[in-house]
PDB file of C-alpha atoms and ligand atoms in Angstrom:
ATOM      1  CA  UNK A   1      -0.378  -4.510   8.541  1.00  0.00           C
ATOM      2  CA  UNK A   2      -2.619  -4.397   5.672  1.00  0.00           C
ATOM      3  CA  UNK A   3      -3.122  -4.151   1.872  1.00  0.00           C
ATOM      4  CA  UNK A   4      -1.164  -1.719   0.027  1.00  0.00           C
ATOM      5  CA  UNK A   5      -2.599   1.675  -0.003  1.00  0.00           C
ATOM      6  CA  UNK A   6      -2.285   3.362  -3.422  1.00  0.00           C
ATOM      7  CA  UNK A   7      -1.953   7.318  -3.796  1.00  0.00           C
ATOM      8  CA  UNK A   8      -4.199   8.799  -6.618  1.00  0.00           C
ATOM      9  CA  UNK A   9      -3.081  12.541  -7.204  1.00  0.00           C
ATOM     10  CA  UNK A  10      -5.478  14.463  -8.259  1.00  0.00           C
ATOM     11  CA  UNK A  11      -4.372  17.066 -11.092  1.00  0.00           C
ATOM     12  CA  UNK A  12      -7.369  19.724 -11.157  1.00  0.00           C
ATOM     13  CA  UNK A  13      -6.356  22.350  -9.885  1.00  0.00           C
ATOM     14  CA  UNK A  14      -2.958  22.710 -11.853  1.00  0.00           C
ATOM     15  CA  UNK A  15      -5.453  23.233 -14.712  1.00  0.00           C
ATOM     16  CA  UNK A  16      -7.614  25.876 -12.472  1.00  0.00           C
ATOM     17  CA  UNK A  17      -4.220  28.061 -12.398  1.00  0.00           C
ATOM     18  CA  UNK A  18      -3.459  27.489 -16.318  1.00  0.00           C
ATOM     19  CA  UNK A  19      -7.772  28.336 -17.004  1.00  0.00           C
ATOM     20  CA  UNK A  20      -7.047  31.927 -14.476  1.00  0.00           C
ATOM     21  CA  UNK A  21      -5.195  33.305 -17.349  1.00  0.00           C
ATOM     22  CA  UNK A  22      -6.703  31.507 -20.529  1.00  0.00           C
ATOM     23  CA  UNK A  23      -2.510  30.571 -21.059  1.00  0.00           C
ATOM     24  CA  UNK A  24      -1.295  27.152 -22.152  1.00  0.00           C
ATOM     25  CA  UNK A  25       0.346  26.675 -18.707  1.00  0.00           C
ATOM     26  CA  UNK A  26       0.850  24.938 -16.077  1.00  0.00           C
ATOM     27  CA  UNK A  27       0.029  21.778 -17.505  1.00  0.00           C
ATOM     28  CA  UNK A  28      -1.114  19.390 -16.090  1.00  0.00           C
ATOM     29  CA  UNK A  29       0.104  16.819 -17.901  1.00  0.00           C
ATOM     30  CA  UNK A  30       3.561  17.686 -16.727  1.00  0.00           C
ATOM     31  CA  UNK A  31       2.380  17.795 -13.273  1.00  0.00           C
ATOM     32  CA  UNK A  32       0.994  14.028 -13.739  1.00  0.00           C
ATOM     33  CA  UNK A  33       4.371  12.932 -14.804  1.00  0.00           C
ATOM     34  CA  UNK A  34       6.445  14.525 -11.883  1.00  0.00           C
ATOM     35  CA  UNK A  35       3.639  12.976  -9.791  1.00  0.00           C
ATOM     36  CA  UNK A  36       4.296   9.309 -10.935  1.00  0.00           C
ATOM     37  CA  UNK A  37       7.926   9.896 -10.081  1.00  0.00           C
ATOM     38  CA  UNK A  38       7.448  10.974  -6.902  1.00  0.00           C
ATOM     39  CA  UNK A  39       5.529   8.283  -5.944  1.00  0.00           C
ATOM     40  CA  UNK A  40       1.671   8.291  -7.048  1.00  0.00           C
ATOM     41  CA  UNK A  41      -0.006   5.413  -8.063  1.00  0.00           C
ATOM     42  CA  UNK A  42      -2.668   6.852 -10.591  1.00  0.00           C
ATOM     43  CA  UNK A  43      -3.851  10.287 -11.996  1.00  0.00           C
ATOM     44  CA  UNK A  44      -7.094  11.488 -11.009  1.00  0.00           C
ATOM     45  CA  UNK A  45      -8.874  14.025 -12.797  1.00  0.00           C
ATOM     46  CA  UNK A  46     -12.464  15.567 -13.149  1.00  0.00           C
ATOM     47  CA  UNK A  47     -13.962  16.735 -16.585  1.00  0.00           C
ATOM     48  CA  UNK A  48     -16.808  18.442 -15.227  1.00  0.00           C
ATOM     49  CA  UNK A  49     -19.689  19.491 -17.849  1.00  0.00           C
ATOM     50  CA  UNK A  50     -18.636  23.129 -17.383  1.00  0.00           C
ATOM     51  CA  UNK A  51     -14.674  22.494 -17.729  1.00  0.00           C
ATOM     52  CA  UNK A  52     -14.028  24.485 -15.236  1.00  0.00           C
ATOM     53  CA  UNK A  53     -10.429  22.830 -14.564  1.00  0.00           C
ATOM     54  CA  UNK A  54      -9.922  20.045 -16.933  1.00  0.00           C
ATOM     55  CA  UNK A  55      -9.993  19.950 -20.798  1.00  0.00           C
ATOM     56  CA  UNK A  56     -11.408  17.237 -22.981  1.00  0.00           C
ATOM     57  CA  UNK A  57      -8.161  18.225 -24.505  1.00  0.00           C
ATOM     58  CA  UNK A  58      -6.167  17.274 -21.252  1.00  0.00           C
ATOM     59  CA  UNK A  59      -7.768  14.139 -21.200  1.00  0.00           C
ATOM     60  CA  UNK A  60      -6.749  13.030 -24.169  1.00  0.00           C
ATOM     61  CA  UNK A  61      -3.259  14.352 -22.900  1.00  0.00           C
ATOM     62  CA  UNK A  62      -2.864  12.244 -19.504  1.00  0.00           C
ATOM     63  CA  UNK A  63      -4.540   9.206 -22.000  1.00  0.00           C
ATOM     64  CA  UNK A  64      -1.728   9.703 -24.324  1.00  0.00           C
ATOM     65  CA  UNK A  65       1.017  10.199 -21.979  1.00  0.00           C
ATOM     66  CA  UNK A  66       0.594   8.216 -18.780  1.00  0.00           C
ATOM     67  CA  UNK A  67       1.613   4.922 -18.252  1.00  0.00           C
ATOM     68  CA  UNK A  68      -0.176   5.212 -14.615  1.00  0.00           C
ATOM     69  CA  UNK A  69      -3.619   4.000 -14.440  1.00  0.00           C
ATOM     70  CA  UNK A  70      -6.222   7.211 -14.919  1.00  0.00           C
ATOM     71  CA  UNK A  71      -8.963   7.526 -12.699  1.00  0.00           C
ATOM     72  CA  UNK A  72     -11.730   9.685 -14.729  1.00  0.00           C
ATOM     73  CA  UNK A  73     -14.352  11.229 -12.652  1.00  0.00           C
ATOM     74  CA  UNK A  74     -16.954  12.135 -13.966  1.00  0.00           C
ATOM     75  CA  UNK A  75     -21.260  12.971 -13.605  1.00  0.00           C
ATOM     76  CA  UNK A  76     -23.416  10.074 -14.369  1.00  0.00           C
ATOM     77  CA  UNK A  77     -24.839  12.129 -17.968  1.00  0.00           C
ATOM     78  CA  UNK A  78     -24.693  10.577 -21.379  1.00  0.00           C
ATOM     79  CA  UNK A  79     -21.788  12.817 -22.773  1.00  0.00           C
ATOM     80  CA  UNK A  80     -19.247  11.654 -20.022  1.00  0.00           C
ATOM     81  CA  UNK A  81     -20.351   8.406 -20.384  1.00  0.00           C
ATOM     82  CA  UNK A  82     -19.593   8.885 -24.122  1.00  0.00           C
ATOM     83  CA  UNK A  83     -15.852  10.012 -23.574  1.00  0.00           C
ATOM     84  CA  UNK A  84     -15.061   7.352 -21.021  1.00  0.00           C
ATOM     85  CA  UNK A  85     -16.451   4.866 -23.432  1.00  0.00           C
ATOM     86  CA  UNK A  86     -13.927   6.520 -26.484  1.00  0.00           C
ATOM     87  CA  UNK A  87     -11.411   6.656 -23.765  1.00  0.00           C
ATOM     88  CA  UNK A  88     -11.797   3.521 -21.734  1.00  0.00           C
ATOM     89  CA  UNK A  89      -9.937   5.128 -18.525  1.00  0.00           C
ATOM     90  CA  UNK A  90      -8.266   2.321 -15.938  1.00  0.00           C
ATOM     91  CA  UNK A  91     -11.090   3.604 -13.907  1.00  0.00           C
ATOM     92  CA  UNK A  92     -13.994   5.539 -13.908  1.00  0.00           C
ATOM     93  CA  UNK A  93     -15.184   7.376 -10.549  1.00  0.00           C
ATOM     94  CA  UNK A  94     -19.078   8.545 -10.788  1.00  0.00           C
ATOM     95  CA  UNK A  95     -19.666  11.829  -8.544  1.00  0.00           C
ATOM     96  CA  UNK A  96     -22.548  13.878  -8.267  1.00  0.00           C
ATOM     97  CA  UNK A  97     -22.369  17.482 -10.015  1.00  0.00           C
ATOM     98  CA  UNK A  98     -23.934  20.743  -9.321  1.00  0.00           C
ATOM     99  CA  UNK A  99     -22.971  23.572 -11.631  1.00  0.00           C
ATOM    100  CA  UNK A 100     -22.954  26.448  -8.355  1.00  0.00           C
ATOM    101  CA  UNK A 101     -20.655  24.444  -6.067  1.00  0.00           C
ATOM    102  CA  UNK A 102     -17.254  24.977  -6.014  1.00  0.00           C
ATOM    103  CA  UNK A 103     -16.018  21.670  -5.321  1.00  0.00           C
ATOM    104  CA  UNK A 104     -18.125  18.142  -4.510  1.00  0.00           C
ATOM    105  CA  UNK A 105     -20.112  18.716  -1.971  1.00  0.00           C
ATOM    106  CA  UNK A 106     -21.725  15.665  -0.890  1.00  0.00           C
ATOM    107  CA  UNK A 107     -21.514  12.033  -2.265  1.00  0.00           C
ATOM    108  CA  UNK A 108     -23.745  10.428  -5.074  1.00  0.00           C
ATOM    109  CA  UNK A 109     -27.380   9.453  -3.556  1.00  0.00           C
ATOM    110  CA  UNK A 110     -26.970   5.796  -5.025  1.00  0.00           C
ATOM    111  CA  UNK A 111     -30.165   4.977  -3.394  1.00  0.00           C
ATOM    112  CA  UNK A 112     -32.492   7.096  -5.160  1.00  0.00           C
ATOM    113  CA  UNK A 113     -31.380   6.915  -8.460  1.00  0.00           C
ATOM    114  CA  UNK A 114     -30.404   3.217  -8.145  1.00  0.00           C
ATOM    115  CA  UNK A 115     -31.539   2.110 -11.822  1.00  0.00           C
ATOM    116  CA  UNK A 116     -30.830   4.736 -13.869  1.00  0.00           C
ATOM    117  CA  UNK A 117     -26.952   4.596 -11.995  1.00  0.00           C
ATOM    118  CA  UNK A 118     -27.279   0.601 -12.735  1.00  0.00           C
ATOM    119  CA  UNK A 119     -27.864   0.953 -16.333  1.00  0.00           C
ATOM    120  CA  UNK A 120     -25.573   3.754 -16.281  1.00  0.00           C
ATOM    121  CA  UNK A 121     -22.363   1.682 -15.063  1.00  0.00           C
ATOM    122  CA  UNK A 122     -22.861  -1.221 -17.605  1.00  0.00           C
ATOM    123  CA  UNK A 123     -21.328  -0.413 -20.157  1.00  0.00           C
ATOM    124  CA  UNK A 124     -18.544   1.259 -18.487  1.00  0.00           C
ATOM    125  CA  UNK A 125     -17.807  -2.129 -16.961  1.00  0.00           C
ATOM    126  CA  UNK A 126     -18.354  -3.659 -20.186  1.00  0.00           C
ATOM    127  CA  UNK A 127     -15.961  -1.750 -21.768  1.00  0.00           C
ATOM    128  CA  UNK A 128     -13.313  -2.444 -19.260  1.00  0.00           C
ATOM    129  CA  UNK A 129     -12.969   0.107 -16.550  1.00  0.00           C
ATOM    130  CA  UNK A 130     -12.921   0.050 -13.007  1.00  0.00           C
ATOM    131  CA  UNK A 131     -16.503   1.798 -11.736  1.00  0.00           C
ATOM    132  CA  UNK A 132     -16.516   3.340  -8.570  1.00  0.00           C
ATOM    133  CA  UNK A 133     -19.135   5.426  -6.969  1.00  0.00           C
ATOM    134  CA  UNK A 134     -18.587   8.780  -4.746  1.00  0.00           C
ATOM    135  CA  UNK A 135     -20.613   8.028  -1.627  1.00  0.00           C
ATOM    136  CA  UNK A 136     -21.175   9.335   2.011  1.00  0.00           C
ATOM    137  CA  UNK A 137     -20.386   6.586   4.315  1.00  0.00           C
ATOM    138  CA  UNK A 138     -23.706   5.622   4.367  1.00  0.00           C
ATOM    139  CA  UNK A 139     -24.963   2.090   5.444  1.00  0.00           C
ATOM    140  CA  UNK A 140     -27.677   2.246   2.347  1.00  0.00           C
ATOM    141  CA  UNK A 141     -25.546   3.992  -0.085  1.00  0.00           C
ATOM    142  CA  UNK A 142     -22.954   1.331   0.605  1.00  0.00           C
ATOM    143  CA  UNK A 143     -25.327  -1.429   0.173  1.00  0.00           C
ATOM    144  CA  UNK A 144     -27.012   0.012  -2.872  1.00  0.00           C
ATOM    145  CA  UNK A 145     -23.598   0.872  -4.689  1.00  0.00           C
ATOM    146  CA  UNK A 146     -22.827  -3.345  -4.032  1.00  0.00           C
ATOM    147  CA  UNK A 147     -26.416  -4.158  -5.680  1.00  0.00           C
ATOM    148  CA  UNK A 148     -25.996  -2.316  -8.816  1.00  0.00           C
ATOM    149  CA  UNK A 149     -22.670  -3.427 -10.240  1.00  0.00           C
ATOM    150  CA  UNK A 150     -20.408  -0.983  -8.365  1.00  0.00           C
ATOM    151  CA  UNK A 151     -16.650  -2.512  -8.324  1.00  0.00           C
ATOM    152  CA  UNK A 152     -15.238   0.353  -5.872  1.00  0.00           C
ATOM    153  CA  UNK A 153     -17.125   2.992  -3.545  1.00  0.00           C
ATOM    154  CA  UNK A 154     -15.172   6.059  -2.471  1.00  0.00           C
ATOM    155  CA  UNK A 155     -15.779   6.982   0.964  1.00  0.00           C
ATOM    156  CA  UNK A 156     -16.522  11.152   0.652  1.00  0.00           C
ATOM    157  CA  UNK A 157     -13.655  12.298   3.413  1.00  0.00           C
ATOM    158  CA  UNK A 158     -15.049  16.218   2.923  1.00  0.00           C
ATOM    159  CA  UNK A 159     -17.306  16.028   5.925  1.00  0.00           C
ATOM    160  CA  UNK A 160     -14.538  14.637   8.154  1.00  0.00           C
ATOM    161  CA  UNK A 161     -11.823  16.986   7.242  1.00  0.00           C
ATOM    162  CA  UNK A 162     -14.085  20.288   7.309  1.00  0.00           C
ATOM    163  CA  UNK A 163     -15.010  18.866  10.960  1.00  0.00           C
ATOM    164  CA  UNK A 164     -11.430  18.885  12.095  1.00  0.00           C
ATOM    165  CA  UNK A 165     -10.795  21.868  10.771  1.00  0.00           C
ATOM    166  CA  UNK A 166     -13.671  23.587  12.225  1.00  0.00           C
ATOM    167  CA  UNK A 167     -12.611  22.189  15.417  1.00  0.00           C
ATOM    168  CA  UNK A 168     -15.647  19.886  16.234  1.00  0.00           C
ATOM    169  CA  UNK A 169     -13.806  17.239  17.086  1.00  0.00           C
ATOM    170  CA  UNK A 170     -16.311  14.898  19.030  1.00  0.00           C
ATOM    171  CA  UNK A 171     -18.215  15.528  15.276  1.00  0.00           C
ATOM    172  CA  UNK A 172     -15.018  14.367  13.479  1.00  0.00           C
ATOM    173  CA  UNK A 173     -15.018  11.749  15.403  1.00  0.00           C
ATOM    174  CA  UNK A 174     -18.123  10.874  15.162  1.00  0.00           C
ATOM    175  CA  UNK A 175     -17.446  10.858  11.217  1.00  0.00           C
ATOM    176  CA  UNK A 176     -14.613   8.964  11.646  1.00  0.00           C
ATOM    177  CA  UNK A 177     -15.774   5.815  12.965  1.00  0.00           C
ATOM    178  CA  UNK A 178     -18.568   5.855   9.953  1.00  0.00           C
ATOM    179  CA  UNK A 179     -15.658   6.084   7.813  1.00  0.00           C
ATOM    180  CA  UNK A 180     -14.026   3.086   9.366  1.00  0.00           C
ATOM    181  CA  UNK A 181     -17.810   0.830   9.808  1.00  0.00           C
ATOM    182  CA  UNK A 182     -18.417   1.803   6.276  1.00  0.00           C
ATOM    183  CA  UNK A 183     -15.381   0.687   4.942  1.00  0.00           C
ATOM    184  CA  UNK A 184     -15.654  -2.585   6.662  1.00  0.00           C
ATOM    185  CA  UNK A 185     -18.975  -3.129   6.004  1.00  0.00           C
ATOM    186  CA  UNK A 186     -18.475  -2.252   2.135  1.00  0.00           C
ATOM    187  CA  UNK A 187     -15.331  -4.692   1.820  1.00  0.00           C
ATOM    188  CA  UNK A 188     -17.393  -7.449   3.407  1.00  0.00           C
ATOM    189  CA  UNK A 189     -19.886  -6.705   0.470  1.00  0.00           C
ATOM    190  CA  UNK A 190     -17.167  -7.463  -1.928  1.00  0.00           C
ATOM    191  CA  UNK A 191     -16.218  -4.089  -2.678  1.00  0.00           C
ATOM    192  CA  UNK A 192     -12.855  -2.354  -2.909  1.00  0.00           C
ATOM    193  CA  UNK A 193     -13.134   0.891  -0.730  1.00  0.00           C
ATOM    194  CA  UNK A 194     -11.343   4.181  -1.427  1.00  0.00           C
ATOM    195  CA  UNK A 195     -11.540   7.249   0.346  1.00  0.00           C
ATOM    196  CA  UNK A 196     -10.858  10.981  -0.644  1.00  0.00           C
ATOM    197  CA  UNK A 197     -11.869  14.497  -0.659  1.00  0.00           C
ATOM    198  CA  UNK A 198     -10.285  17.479   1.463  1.00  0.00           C
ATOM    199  CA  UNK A 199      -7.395  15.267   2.732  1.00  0.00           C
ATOM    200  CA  UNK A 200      -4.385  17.245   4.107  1.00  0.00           C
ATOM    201  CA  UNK A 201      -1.477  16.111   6.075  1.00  0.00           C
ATOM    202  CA  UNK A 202      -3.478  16.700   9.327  1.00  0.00           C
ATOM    203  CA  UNK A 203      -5.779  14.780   8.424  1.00  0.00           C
ATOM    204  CA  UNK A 204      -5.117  11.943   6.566  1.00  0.00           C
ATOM    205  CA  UNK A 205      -3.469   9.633   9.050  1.00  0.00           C
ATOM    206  CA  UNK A 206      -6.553   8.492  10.436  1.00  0.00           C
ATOM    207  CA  UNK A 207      -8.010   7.843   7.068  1.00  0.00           C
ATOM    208  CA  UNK A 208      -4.742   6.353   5.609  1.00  0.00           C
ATOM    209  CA  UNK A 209      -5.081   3.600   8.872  1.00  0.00           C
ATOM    210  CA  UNK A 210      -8.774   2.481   7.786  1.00  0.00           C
ATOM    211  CA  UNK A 211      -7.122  -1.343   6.725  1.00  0.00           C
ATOM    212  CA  UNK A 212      -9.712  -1.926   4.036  1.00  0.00           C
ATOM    213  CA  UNK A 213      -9.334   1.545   2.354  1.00  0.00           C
ATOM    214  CA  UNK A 214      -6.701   0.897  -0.623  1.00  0.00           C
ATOM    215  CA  UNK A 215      -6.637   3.893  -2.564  1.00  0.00           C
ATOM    216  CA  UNK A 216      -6.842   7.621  -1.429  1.00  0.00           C
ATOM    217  CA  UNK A 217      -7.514  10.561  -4.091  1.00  0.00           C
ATOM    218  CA  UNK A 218      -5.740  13.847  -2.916  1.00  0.00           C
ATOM    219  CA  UNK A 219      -5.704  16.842  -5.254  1.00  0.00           C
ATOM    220  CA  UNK A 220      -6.463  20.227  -3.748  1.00  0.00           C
ATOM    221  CA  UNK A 221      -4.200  20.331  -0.691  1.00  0.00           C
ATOM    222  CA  UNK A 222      -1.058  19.242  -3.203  1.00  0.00           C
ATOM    223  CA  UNK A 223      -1.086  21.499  -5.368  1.00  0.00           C
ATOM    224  CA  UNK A 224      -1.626  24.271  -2.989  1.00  0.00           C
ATOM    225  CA  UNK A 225       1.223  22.934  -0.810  1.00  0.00           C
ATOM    226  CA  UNK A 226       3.455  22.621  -4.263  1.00  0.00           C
ATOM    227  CA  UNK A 227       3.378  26.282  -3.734  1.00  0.00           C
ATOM    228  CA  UNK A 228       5.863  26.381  -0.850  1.00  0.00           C
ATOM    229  CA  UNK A 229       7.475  22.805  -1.254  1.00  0.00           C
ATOM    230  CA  UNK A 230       7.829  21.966  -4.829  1.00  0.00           C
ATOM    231  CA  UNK A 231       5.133  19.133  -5.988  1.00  0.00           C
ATOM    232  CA  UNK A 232       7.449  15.994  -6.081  1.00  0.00           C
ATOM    233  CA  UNK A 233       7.708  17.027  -2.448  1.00  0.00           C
ATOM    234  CA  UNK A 234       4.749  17.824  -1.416  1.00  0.00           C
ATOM    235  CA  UNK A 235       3.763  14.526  -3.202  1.00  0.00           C
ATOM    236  CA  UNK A 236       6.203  12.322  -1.409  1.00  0.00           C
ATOM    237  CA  UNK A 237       5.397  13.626   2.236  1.00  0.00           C
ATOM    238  CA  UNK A 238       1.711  12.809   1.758  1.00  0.00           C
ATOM    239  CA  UNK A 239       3.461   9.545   0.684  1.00  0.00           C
ATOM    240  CA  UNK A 240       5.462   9.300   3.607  1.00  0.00           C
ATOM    241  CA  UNK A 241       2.410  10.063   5.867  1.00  0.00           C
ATOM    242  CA  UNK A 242       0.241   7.072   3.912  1.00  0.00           C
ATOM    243  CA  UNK A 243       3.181   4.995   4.326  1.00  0.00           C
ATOM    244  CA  UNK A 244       3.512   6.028   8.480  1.00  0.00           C
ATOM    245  CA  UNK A 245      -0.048   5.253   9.220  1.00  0.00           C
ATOM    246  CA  UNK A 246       0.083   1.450   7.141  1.00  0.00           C
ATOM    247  CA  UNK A 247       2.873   0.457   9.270  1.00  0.00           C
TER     248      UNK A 247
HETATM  249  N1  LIG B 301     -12.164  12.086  -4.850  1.00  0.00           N
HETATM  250  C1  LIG B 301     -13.224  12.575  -5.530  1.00  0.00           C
HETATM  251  C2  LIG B 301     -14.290  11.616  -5.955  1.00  0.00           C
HETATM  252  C3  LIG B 301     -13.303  13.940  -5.860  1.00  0.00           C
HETATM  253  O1  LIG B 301     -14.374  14.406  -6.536  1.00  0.00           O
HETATM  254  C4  LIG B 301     -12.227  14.783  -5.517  1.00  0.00           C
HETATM  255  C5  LIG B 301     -12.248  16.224  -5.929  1.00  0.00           C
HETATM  256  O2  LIG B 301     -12.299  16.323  -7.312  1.00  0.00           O
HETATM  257  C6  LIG B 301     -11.153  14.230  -4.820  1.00  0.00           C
HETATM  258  C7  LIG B 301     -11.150  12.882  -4.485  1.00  0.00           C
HETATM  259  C8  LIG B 301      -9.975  15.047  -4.423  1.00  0.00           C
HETATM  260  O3  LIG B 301     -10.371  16.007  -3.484  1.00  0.00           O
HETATM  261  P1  LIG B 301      -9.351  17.144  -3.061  1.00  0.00           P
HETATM  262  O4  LIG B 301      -9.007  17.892  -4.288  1.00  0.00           O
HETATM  263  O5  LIG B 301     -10.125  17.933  -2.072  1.00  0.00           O
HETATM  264  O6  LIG B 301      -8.158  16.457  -2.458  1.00  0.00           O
END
């Protein structure tokens, strides 16, 4: 049909289960090497300022140790810009970042903080990595992300799959074909479109058949389904799924 569609796995939350007991395990690092073998394309993984889940020292672990591209999210403040320019990351993914939420909520607002993001993203692209910016499929955020420098924008899936799961489906819907304009609209901008946030094997199909998405970030729903499956697994039937809706 289309492009390849890549599979970043998202690590976080392996590190949320080590942090519950202050141990020195489960690592994550581990879990990002059983994750390449069973059939992820990169390593996602969020330092957020409070470090809730992942380490500066972890980072310096999957930098170390992978030989998979890592895909560094991050806020857009001067001390993550700082260690993705000491670590120069495959790619860096800018999200927005409250301290009180418990995941990210909404996508970056591109639009109103369009030159400080601008300046923001330079150097990261002049050192190398791949800049892509968290965004609600929005036809302005899309536009704006194009007109600063953005390589990549990732299409914010959270709405969509709390929608299905809430059982609004005419809403889902609704979110769904957003999903799909944006994604054409941002390709025909000349930008590579990913997509991610609260995917789920009900719900990723859909998202998984957008043609111009290429890369999909899953974390959460893994590692909470390694639980009962085992993570190479649980890893490989989200593959299997991504693989399903391509054909
Ligand atoms: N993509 C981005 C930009 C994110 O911030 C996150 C969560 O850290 C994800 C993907 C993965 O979301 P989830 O853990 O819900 O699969």
């Amino acid at each position: 049909m289309s492009e390849i569609l890549r599979l970043g796995v998202n690590i976080d939350h392996v590190a949320t289960v080590r942090n519950a007991r202050g141990s020195a395990y489960p690592d994550p690092v581990r879990a990002a090497k059983l994750a390449e073998q069973a059939g992820a394309d990169g390593i996602t993984a969020h330092l957020r300022e409070d470090r809730r889940h992942i380490s500066d020292a972890d980072i310096e672990g999957l930098m170390d140790a992978l030989t998979m591209p890592l895909n560094f999210e991050m806020a857009a403040t001067a001390e993550m810009q700082a260690i993705a320019l000491r670590h120069k990351p495959h790619a860096v993914c800018i999200v927005p970042e409250k301290r009180e939420e418990r995941t990210t909520e909404g996508g970056l607002d591109v639009a109103r903080d369009d030159n400080r993001l601008a300046q923001f993203i330079a150097p990261l692209r002049d050192a190398g990595c791949r800049v892509s910016l968290f965004i609600a499929a929005d036809r302005l955020q899309v536009e704006t992300a194009a007109r600063i420098g953005a390589q990549v924008v990732e299409l914010h899936t959270g709405a969509y799959c709390d929608l299905h799961y809430e059982g609004r489906f005419d809403e889902r819907d609704a979110e769904l074909v957003r999903l799909r304009d944006m994604a054409a609209y941002g390709k025909s901008l000349g930008l590579e479109i990913h997509a991610g946030h609260g995917l789920t094997y009900d719900t990723v199909t859909p998202i998984a058949a957008i043609p111009e998405v290429i890369e999909l970030n899953i974390g959460h729903f893994l590692i909470g389904e390694a639980i009962f499956r085992g993570l190479t697994p649980a890893i490989a039937e989200m593959r299997r799924l991504m693989d399903e809706a391509r054909k």
